[in-house]
Short mmCIF file of C-alpha atoms and ligand atoms in Angstrom, two decimals:
data_model
loop_
_atom_site.label_atom_id
_atom_site.label_comp_id
_atom_site.label_asym_id
_atom_site.label_seq_id
_atom_site.Cartn_x
_atom_site.Cartn_y
_atom_site.Cartn_z
CA MET A 44 0.13 -15.05 -17.24
CA LEU A 45 2.83 -17.13 -15.56
CA ASP A 46 2.74 -20.93 -15.50
CA ASP A 47 1.65 -22.30 -12.13
CA ASP A 48 5.12 -23.77 -11.57
CA VAL A 49 6.85 -20.48 -12.29
CA LEU A 50 4.53 -18.63 -9.90
CA LYS A 51 5.09 -21.26 -7.21
CA ALA A 52 8.87 -20.99 -7.59
CA MET A 53 8.63 -17.21 -7.38
CA GLN A 54 6.47 -17.41 -4.24
CA GLU A 55 8.97 -19.79 -2.71
CA GLU A 56 11.86 -17.42 -3.47
CA VAL A 57 9.99 -14.46 -1.96
CA ARG A 58 9.01 -16.55 1.08
CA ARG A 59 12.67 -17.35 1.70
CA PHE A 60 13.67 -13.70 1.15
CA ALA A 61 11.08 -12.48 3.68
CA ARG A 62 12.00 -15.06 6.31
CA GLU A 63 15.75 -15.31 5.89
CA GLU A 64 16.71 -11.74 4.94
CA LEU A 65 13.95 -9.29 5.90
CA ILE A 66 12.76 -10.60 9.27
CA PRO A 67 16.32 -10.74 10.70
CA ALA A 68 16.70 -7.03 9.76
CA GLU A 69 13.44 -5.91 11.40
CA ALA A 70 14.99 -4.93 14.73
CA GLU A 71 17.65 -2.83 12.99
CA VAL A 72 15.01 -1.07 10.89
CA GLU A 73 13.01 -0.34 14.05
CA ASP A 74 16.10 1.13 15.77
CA THR A 75 17.46 3.15 12.86
CA ASP A 76 14.24 4.04 10.99
CA GLU A 77 16.09 3.10 7.78
CA ILE A 78 15.99 0.10 5.48
CA PRO A 79 19.59 -1.09 5.00
CA GLN A 80 21.00 -0.34 1.54
CA HIS A 81 21.87 -3.97 0.85
CA LEU A 82 18.20 -4.93 1.27
CA ILE A 83 17.10 -2.15 -1.08
CA ALA A 84 19.58 -3.56 -3.59
CA ARG A 85 18.06 -7.04 -3.12
CA ILE A 86 14.54 -5.65 -3.60
CA GLN A 87 15.76 -4.11 -6.87
CA GLU A 88 17.46 -7.32 -7.93
CA LEU A 89 14.29 -9.32 -7.32
CA GLY A 90 12.36 -6.91 -9.56
CA PHE A 91 9.87 -5.82 -6.90
CA PHE A 92 9.71 -2.20 -8.12
CA GLY A 93 8.16 -3.38 -11.37
CA LEU A 94 5.68 -6.07 -10.29
CA SER A 95 2.67 -4.25 -11.77
CA ILE A 96 4.49 -2.50 -14.65
CA PRO A 97 3.92 -4.15 -18.07
CA LYS A 98 6.81 -6.15 -19.51
CA SER A 99 6.96 -3.87 -22.54
CA TYR A 100 8.06 -1.05 -20.21
CA GLY A 101 10.61 -3.11 -18.30
CA GLY A 102 8.43 -4.45 -15.49
CA MET A 103 7.36 -7.97 -14.57
CA GLY A 104 3.86 -7.47 -15.94
CA LEU A 105 2.22 -9.63 -13.30
CA THR A 106 -1.52 -10.18 -13.27
CA MET A 107 -3.37 -8.98 -10.18
CA TYR A 108 -3.58 -12.56 -8.92
CA GLU A 109 0.18 -13.02 -9.31
CA GLU A 110 0.99 -9.65 -7.75
CA ALA A 111 -1.25 -10.48 -4.78
CA ALA A 112 0.43 -13.89 -4.40
CA ILE A 113 3.85 -12.20 -4.16
CA ILE A 114 2.61 -9.50 -1.78
CA MET A 115 1.08 -12.08 0.54
CA GLU A 116 4.58 -13.59 0.86
CA ILE A 117 6.48 -10.34 1.31
CA GLY A 118 3.76 -9.21 3.73
CA TYR A 119 5.03 -11.83 6.16
CA ALA A 120 7.85 -9.41 7.05
CA ALA A 121 7.41 -5.96 8.64
CA PRO A 122 5.32 -3.81 6.29
CA ALA A 123 7.94 -1.04 5.95
CA PHE A 124 9.89 -3.22 3.50
CA ARG A 125 6.93 -3.50 1.13
CA SER A 126 6.20 0.17 1.58
CA TYR A 127 9.55 1.10 0.05
CA PHE A 128 8.52 -0.31 -3.33
CA GLY A 129 4.75 -0.10 -2.75
CA THR A 130 4.10 3.34 -4.21
CA SER A 131 6.21 2.50 -7.29
CA ASN A 132 3.94 -0.47 -8.00
CA GLY A 133 0.86 1.21 -6.73
CA VAL A 134 -0.67 4.66 -6.57
CA GLY A 135 2.48 6.55 -7.63
CA THR A 136 2.72 4.65 -10.91
CA LEU A 137 -0.62 3.04 -11.77
CA GLY A 138 -1.95 6.34 -13.12
CA ILE A 139 0.81 6.34 -15.76
CA THR A 140 0.15 2.71 -16.66
CA ILE A 141 -3.61 3.18 -16.81
CA ASP A 142 -4.04 6.66 -18.30
CA GLY A 143 -0.59 7.96 -19.32
CA THR A 144 0.33 8.84 -22.89
CA GLU A 145 2.75 6.53 -24.67
CA GLU A 146 5.47 9.17 -24.32
CA GLN A 147 4.87 9.39 -20.54
CA ARG A 148 4.93 5.61 -20.18
CA LEU A 149 8.18 5.32 -22.12
CA ASN A 150 9.74 8.17 -20.22
CA PHE A 151 8.97 7.00 -16.68
CA LEU A 152 7.94 3.34 -16.41
CA PRO A 153 11.29 1.72 -17.32
CA ARG A 154 13.12 3.81 -14.72
CA ILE A 155 10.48 3.09 -12.07
CA ALA A 156 10.49 -0.65 -12.86
CA THR A 157 14.19 -0.95 -12.00
CA GLY A 158 13.91 1.13 -8.83
CA GLU A 159 16.17 3.80 -10.30
CA MET A 160 13.27 6.24 -9.82
CA ILE A 161 10.78 5.99 -6.94
CA ALA A 162 7.26 7.20 -7.58
CA SER A 163 4.94 8.73 -5.00
CA PHE A 164 1.29 9.74 -4.95
CA CYS A 165 0.28 13.27 -4.00
CA LEU A 166 -3.48 13.30 -3.46
CA THR A 167 -4.13 13.98 0.23
CA GLU A 168 -3.92 17.56 1.52
CA PRO A 169 -4.12 19.19 4.96
CA ASP A 170 -7.89 19.75 4.45
CA ALA A 171 -8.69 17.04 1.88
CA GLY A 172 -8.30 13.45 3.12
CA SER A 173 -11.36 11.22 2.79
CA ASP A 174 -13.03 13.91 0.67
CA ALA A 175 -10.38 13.72 -2.03
CA ALA A 176 -12.49 15.69 -4.53
CA SER A 177 -12.28 18.80 -2.32
CA LEU A 178 -8.53 19.19 -2.88
CA MET A 179 -7.28 22.78 -3.23
CA THR A 180 -3.88 22.47 -4.95
CA ARG A 181 -4.14 24.49 -8.17
CA ALA A 182 -2.50 24.10 -11.54
CA VAL A 183 -2.94 27.15 -13.75
CA ARG A 184 -2.02 27.06 -17.41
CA ASP A 185 0.46 29.72 -18.50
CA GLY A 186 1.43 29.35 -22.16
CA ASP A 187 3.07 25.99 -22.61
CA GLU A 188 3.45 25.46 -18.86
CA TYR A 189 1.31 24.83 -15.78
CA VAL A 190 2.04 26.60 -12.50
CA ILE A 191 1.29 24.44 -9.46
CA ASN A 192 0.62 25.79 -5.96
CA GLY A 193 -0.48 23.84 -2.89
CA THR A 194 0.53 21.45 -0.14
CA LYS A 195 0.22 17.67 -0.21
CA ARG A 196 0.16 15.78 3.09
CA PHE A 197 1.33 12.34 4.30
CA THR A 198 3.02 11.49 1.00
CA THR A 199 4.60 8.05 1.43
CA ASN A 200 8.15 7.77 0.05
CA SER A 201 8.23 11.48 -0.85
CA PRO A 202 11.70 11.91 0.72
CA HIS A 203 13.05 9.29 -1.75
CA ALA A 204 10.89 10.00 -4.78
CA GLY A 205 12.16 10.94 -8.22
CA LEU A 206 8.62 11.34 -9.50
CA TYR A 207 5.49 12.79 -7.89
CA THR A 208 2.06 12.03 -9.37
CA VAL A 209 0.31 15.20 -8.27
CA TYR A 210 -3.43 15.78 -8.29
CA ALA A 211 -4.36 19.43 -8.75
CA ARG A 212 -7.38 21.51 -9.61
CA THR A 213 -7.43 22.86 -13.18
CA GLY A 214 -11.14 23.69 -13.13
CA PRO A 215 -13.26 25.75 -10.71
CA LYS A 216 -14.01 24.34 -7.24
CA LYS A 217 -17.68 23.87 -8.08
CA MET A 218 -16.68 21.27 -10.69
CA ARG A 219 -15.53 19.02 -7.77
CA SER A 220 -13.94 15.85 -9.14
CA ALA A 221 -14.38 16.83 -12.81
CA GLY A 222 -12.04 19.81 -12.28
CA ILE A 223 -9.09 17.69 -11.11
CA SER A 224 -6.10 16.78 -13.30
CA ALA A 225 -2.96 14.76 -12.61
CA PHE A 226 0.61 15.93 -13.28
CA LEU A 227 3.92 14.09 -13.39
CA VAL A 228 6.45 16.25 -11.56
CA GLU A 229 10.07 15.22 -11.25
CA SER A 230 12.13 15.86 -8.12
CA GLY A 231 14.45 18.82 -8.50
CA THR A 232 11.80 20.86 -10.30
CA PRO A 233 12.13 24.43 -8.92
CA GLY A 234 9.24 25.22 -6.56
CA LEU A 235 8.88 21.64 -5.28
CA THR A 236 10.08 20.96 -1.75
CA VAL A 237 9.66 18.00 0.56
CA GLY A 238 9.00 18.67 4.25
CA SER A 239 10.53 16.82 7.16
CA ARG A 240 9.57 13.21 7.85
CA TYR A 241 6.61 12.64 10.12
CA ALA A 242 7.27 10.82 13.40
CA LYS A 243 4.72 8.02 13.21
CA MET A 244 3.22 5.44 15.57
CA GLY A 245 4.73 2.58 13.58
CA PHE A 246 6.07 1.66 10.13
CA ARG A 247 9.60 2.67 11.12
CA GLY A 248 11.76 2.60 7.98
CA ALA A 249 8.92 3.91 5.80
CA HIS A 250 9.09 7.66 5.33
CA THR A 251 6.22 10.07 4.91
CA ALA A 252 6.34 13.84 4.50
CA ASP A 253 4.48 16.80 3.03
CA VAL A 254 5.24 17.93 -0.51
CA ILE A 255 4.96 21.66 -1.09
CA PHE A 256 4.47 23.34 -4.46
CA GLU A 257 5.23 27.07 -4.72
CA ASP A 258 4.93 28.45 -8.22
CA CYS A 259 6.22 25.12 -9.45
CA ARG A 260 6.32 25.27 -13.26
CA VAL A 261 5.96 22.12 -15.34
CA PRO A 262 5.62 21.77 -19.11
CA THR A 263 2.17 20.90 -20.52
CA SER A 264 3.63 17.48 -21.37
CA ALA A 265 3.52 16.76 -17.60
CA LEU A 266 -0.29 16.62 -17.71
CA LEU A 267 -1.11 12.94 -17.22
CA GLY A 268 -2.89 11.55 -20.27
CA GLY A 269 -2.58 14.93 -21.98
CA LYS A 270 -6.13 15.95 -21.01
CA GLU A 271 -7.49 18.08 -18.20
CA GLY A 272 -10.23 16.82 -15.88
CA LEU A 273 -9.34 13.12 -15.93
CA GLY A 274 -7.32 13.14 -12.70
CA PHE A 275 -9.94 12.08 -10.17
CA LYS A 276 -10.97 9.01 -12.11
CA THR A 277 -7.30 8.11 -12.62
CA ALA A 278 -6.80 8.34 -8.84
CA MET A 279 -9.87 6.20 -8.15
CA ARG A 280 -8.86 3.54 -10.69
CA SER A 281 -5.36 3.48 -9.22
CA LEU A 282 -6.87 3.05 -5.76
CA ASP A 283 -9.04 0.13 -6.95
CA HIS A 284 -5.83 -1.73 -7.77
CA ALA A 285 -3.82 -0.47 -4.80
CA ARG A 286 -6.54 -1.41 -2.29
CA LEU A 287 -6.42 -4.97 -3.51
CA HIS A 288 -2.63 -4.96 -3.18
CA MET A 289 -3.12 -3.60 0.36
CA SER A 290 -5.56 -6.43 1.10
CA ALA A 291 -2.90 -8.94 0.03
CA LEU A 292 -0.49 -7.26 2.43
CA ALA A 293 -3.09 -7.59 5.20
CA ALA A 294 -3.49 -11.30 4.41
CA GLY A 295 0.31 -11.81 4.52
CA LEU A 296 0.64 -9.95 7.81
CA SER A 297 -2.25 -11.95 9.28
CA ARG A 298 -0.30 -15.14 8.61
CA ARG A 299 2.82 -13.71 10.31
CA LEU A 300 0.86 -12.61 13.37
CA ILE A 301 -0.77 -16.02 13.71
CA ASP A 302 2.63 -17.72 13.58
CA GLU A 303 3.90 -15.34 16.28
CA GLY A 304 0.86 -16.14 18.44
CA LEU A 305 1.08 -19.86 17.85
CA ARG A 306 4.79 -19.99 18.66
CA TYR A 307 4.32 -18.06 21.89
CA ALA A 308 1.27 -20.11 22.95
CA MET A 309 3.19 -23.35 22.50
CA GLU A 310 6.30 -22.07 24.31
CA ARG A 311 4.69 -20.32 27.25
CA LYS A 312 3.88 -22.45 30.28
CA GLN A 313 1.32 -21.58 32.95
CA PHE A 314 -0.57 -23.79 35.41
CA GLY A 315 2.05 -26.44 34.67
CA GLN A 316 1.47 -26.71 30.93
CA SER A 317 1.71 -24.93 27.62
CA ILE A 318 -0.97 -22.23 27.33
CA ALA A 319 -1.78 -23.58 23.84
CA ASN A 320 -3.57 -26.42 25.67
CA PHE A 321 -6.16 -24.04 27.08
CA GLN A 322 -9.39 -23.76 25.18
CA LEU A 323 -9.70 -19.99 25.66
CA ILE A 324 -6.32 -19.57 23.92
CA GLN A 325 -7.37 -22.06 21.25
CA GLY A 326 -10.54 -20.05 20.68
CA MET A 327 -8.47 -16.95 19.93
CA LEU A 328 -6.13 -18.89 17.63
CA ALA A 329 -9.06 -20.43 15.78
CA ASP A 330 -10.74 -17.05 15.27
CA CYS A 331 -7.47 -15.71 13.84
CA GLU A 332 -7.06 -18.67 11.50
CA ALA A 333 -10.63 -18.48 10.19
CA GLU A 334 -10.31 -14.76 9.49
CA ALA A 335 -6.90 -15.15 7.82
CA LEU A 336 -8.29 -17.84 5.54
CA ALA A 337 -11.25 -15.62 4.68
CA SER A 338 -8.85 -12.73 3.89
CA ARG A 339 -6.69 -14.86 1.62
CA SER A 340 -9.71 -16.34 -0.15
CA MET A 341 -11.23 -12.91 -0.76
CA VAL A 342 -7.98 -11.51 -2.16
CA GLU A 343 -7.56 -14.47 -4.52
CA ALA A 344 -11.17 -14.40 -5.71
CA VAL A 345 -11.32 -10.64 -6.33
CA SER A 346 -7.89 -10.61 -7.99
CA LYS A 347 -9.14 -13.24 -10.45
CA MET A 348 -12.25 -11.16 -11.14
CA LYS A 349 -10.07 -8.12 -11.82
CA ASP A 350 -7.86 -10.13 -14.18
CA ASP A 351 -11.00 -11.28 -16.01
CA GLY A 352 -11.78 -7.63 -16.70
CA ASP A 353 -14.73 -7.31 -14.33
CA SER A 354 -15.39 -4.01 -12.59
CA VAL A 355 -14.30 -4.67 -9.02
CA THR A 356 -14.71 -1.33 -7.26
CA LYS A 357 -17.21 -2.78 -4.76
CA GLU A 358 -15.35 -6.07 -4.29
CA THR A 359 -12.01 -4.33 -3.81
CA ALA A 360 -13.52 -2.08 -1.15
CA CYS A 361 -15.01 -5.20 0.52
CA CYS A 362 -11.53 -6.77 0.52
CA LYS A 363 -9.73 -3.72 1.91
CA TYR A 364 -12.42 -3.28 4.56
CA PHE A 365 -12.56 -6.92 5.68
CA THR A 366 -8.89 -7.88 5.47
CA THR A 367 -7.54 -4.82 7.29
CA GLU A 368 -10.21 -4.91 10.01
CA ALA A 369 -9.60 -8.65 10.42
CA LEU A 370 -5.87 -7.93 10.66
CA GLY A 371 -6.55 -5.49 13.50
CA ARG A 372 -8.58 -8.12 15.36
CA ILE A 373 -5.87 -10.74 14.77
CA ALA A 374 -3.15 -8.41 16.06
CA ASP A 375 -5.22 -7.67 19.14
CA ARG A 376 -5.80 -11.35 19.92
CA VAL A 377 -2.14 -12.25 19.33
CA LEU A 378 -1.07 -9.48 21.70
CA GLN A 379 -3.59 -10.80 24.25
CA ILE A 380 -2.12 -14.30 23.92
CA HIS A 381 1.29 -12.81 24.75
CA GLY A 382 -0.15 -11.19 27.91
CA GLY A 383 2.31 -8.76 29.55
CA TYR A 384 5.04 -9.87 27.13
CA GLY A 385 2.95 -8.46 24.30
CA TYR A 386 3.23 -4.99 25.79
CA ILE A 387 7.01 -4.80 25.93
CA LYS A 388 9.49 -4.60 23.08
CA GLU A 389 11.00 -8.04 23.57
CA TYR A 390 8.61 -9.72 21.12
CA PRO A 391 7.76 -8.51 17.58
CA ILE A 392 4.05 -8.32 18.37
CA GLU A 393 4.45 -4.96 20.16
CA ARG A 394 5.82 -3.40 16.96
CA LEU A 395 3.60 -5.29 14.50
CA TYR A 396 0.53 -4.27 16.53
CA ARG A 397 1.47 -0.61 15.96
CA ASP A 398 2.34 -1.20 12.30
CA VAL A 399 -0.94 -2.86 11.34
CA ARG A 400 -3.02 0.01 12.72
CA LEU A 401 -2.21 2.06 9.63
CA LEU A 402 -3.81 -0.38 7.21
CA ARG A 403 -7.32 0.55 8.39
CA ILE A 404 -6.57 4.20 7.59
CA TYR A 405 -4.44 4.70 4.51
CA GLU A 406 -5.55 4.17 0.90
CA GLY A 407 -9.06 4.91 2.20
CA THR A 408 -10.31 4.43 5.76
CA SER A 409 -12.62 1.54 6.64
CA GLN A 410 -15.46 4.05 6.74
CA ILE A 411 -14.70 5.18 3.15
CA GLN A 412 -14.69 1.52 2.07
CA GLN A 413 -18.13 1.11 3.67
CA LEU A 414 -19.36 4.13 1.71
CA VAL A 415 -17.92 2.77 -1.53
CA ILE A 416 -19.49 -0.65 -0.95
CA ALA A 417 -22.93 0.71 -0.12
CA GLY A 418 -22.75 3.30 -2.92
CA GLN A 419 -22.02 0.58 -5.45
CA MET A 420 -24.78 -1.66 -4.03
CA LEU A 421 -27.35 1.11 -4.37
CA LYS A 422 -26.12 2.01 -7.87
CA GLN A 423 -26.30 -1.61 -9.02
CA ALA A 424 -29.76 -2.10 -7.48
CA ALA A 425 -31.05 1.01 -9.24
CA GLU A 426 -29.77 -0.17 -12.64
N1 COS B 234 -13.23 4.03 -10.89
C1 COS B 234 -13.55 4.87 -11.88
N2 COS B 234 -14.28 6.01 -11.67
C2 COS B 234 -14.69 6.26 -10.41
C3 COS B 234 -14.39 5.42 -9.34
C4 COS B 234 -13.63 4.24 -9.60
N3 COS B 234 -13.31 3.40 -8.64
N4 COS B 234 -14.91 5.95 -8.22
C5 COS B 234 -15.53 7.08 -8.57
N5 COS B 234 -15.39 7.29 -9.90
C6 COS B 234 -15.95 8.35 -10.71
C7 COS B 234 -17.47 8.38 -10.52
O1 COS B 234 -18.10 7.51 -11.42
C8 COS B 234 -17.78 9.83 -10.82
O2 COS B 234 -17.79 10.04 -12.22
P1 COS B 234 -18.97 10.89 -12.95
O3 COS B 234 -18.90 12.24 -12.31
O4 COS B 234 -18.56 10.87 -14.39
O5 COS B 234 -20.22 10.15 -12.63
C9 COS B 234 -16.56 10.57 -10.26
O6 COS B 234 -15.50 9.61 -10.22
C10 COS B 234 -16.81 11.11 -8.85
O7 COS B 234 -17.19 10.03 -8.04
P2 COS B 234 -18.01 10.21 -6.71
O8 COS B 234 -19.16 11.14 -6.97
O9 COS B 234 -18.30 8.89 -6.13
O10 COS B 234 -16.95 11.02 -5.81
P3 COS B 234 -17.03 11.52 -4.31
O11 COS B 234 -16.51 12.89 -4.23
O12 COS B 234 -18.37 11.22 -3.74
O13 COS B 234 -15.90 10.63 -3.55
C11 COS B 234 -14.86 8.76 -2.51
C12 COS B 234 -15.76 9.31 -3.64
C13 COS B 234 -15.28 9.19 -1.12
C14 COS B 234 -14.98 7.26 -2.64
C15 COS B 234 -13.38 9.19 -2.81
O14 COS B 234 -13.22 10.55 -2.54
C16 COS B 234 -12.38 8.41 -1.99
O15 COS B 234 -11.99 7.29 -2.36
N6 COS B 234 -11.89 8.99 -0.89
C17 COS B 234 -10.80 8.40 -0.13
C18 COS B 234 -9.51 8.89 -0.68
C19 COS B 234 -8.39 8.03 -0.24
O16 COS B 234 -8.41 6.82 -0.37
N7 COS B 234 -7.35 8.68 0.25
C20 COS B 234 -6.16 7.99 0.64
C21 COS B 234 -5.07 8.47 -0.25
S1 COS B 234 -3.92 7.25 -0.63
S2 COS B 234 -2.79 7.10 0.94
#
């Protein structure tokens, strides 16, 4: 755990980075759909690829609380920047940290921590989204190899990835989640191809594509954890962490949106005065502030619980559900405060409004979070 002073200094550095270097580049990223190379180099230099990777494997080894504190700061800038290193800290890598063999950790984590290798997470398929356990990609053992066939959909960072954490069925379909295993597949492996980038509603600069496996052969050492049938639980544990990270992002973005709304409300004059003087505008600002404070408080409290070793599946789902839905409401109010100017590209709210829509969908929709919360409540009540 870092000393309070060290964490504060780190937060301050990230705050400056987001405001002085990332925000000025947002318009360029929106126009070009690319994050400039010099900013990727800065992200590497600041160690962001290894926030969640233990120090013994070259990462920063932050606790969940510390990681969330950093993400809330970086989340002040457009979310595509965080997305570039998000899968390497999150779902693409957590499986290795949590359930990988020592050999797998040593082989991949140090390269991921420096940003030399980007990791991505291949769970979703054309016909398996919310129902992740119904995935159809197959991995069939053939001597000392597995042969993987199937298509993975919406894989974030797949065009840049050096490593794909791939979830595939090694047991019969009727085994559902117990028949799923995870594999570590490196880019360049024959039989692995990445499709073209999806044209998305927002998140310009963050790239998402399908990953296709056609008779893709990997050695048995690519089986995550060295055991078949563990994959689904690895994915779910990774998502428990990643959904909390996502909640921190939502809390950071909420703060940014409020500042955009506040600035505009104070600048804009109607009826002979600043619109911030009107109580109906103040009502919207106050609702935003209250929800942003609730988001931040939830993220901090649940992160501490996770660091204390508590099981936080329910609480993490509560966080992801509340913070991302609150973010959507905040974005809507801030756009409303901007009036017609919110609907044109002159102000960042038009773009941020589109960006934040994704947070209620990826890493588990709000409806999946509701199911997880209620499922855990019923389970706990029955015990
Ligand atoms: N941690 C550890 N184990 C977990 C777990 C968690 N958070 N969640 C579930 N499991 C375990 C269960 O305990 C169960 O184990 P046993 O069979 O030993 O009892 C097993 O995994 C299956 O769990 P469950 O029966 O709850 O699975 P379901 O098929 O009902 O699906 C949901 C559960 C819907 C929650 C899961 O499919 C899900 O999260 N879907 C959304 C996927 C998603 O987020 N996609 C986005 C991809 S990232 S962009």
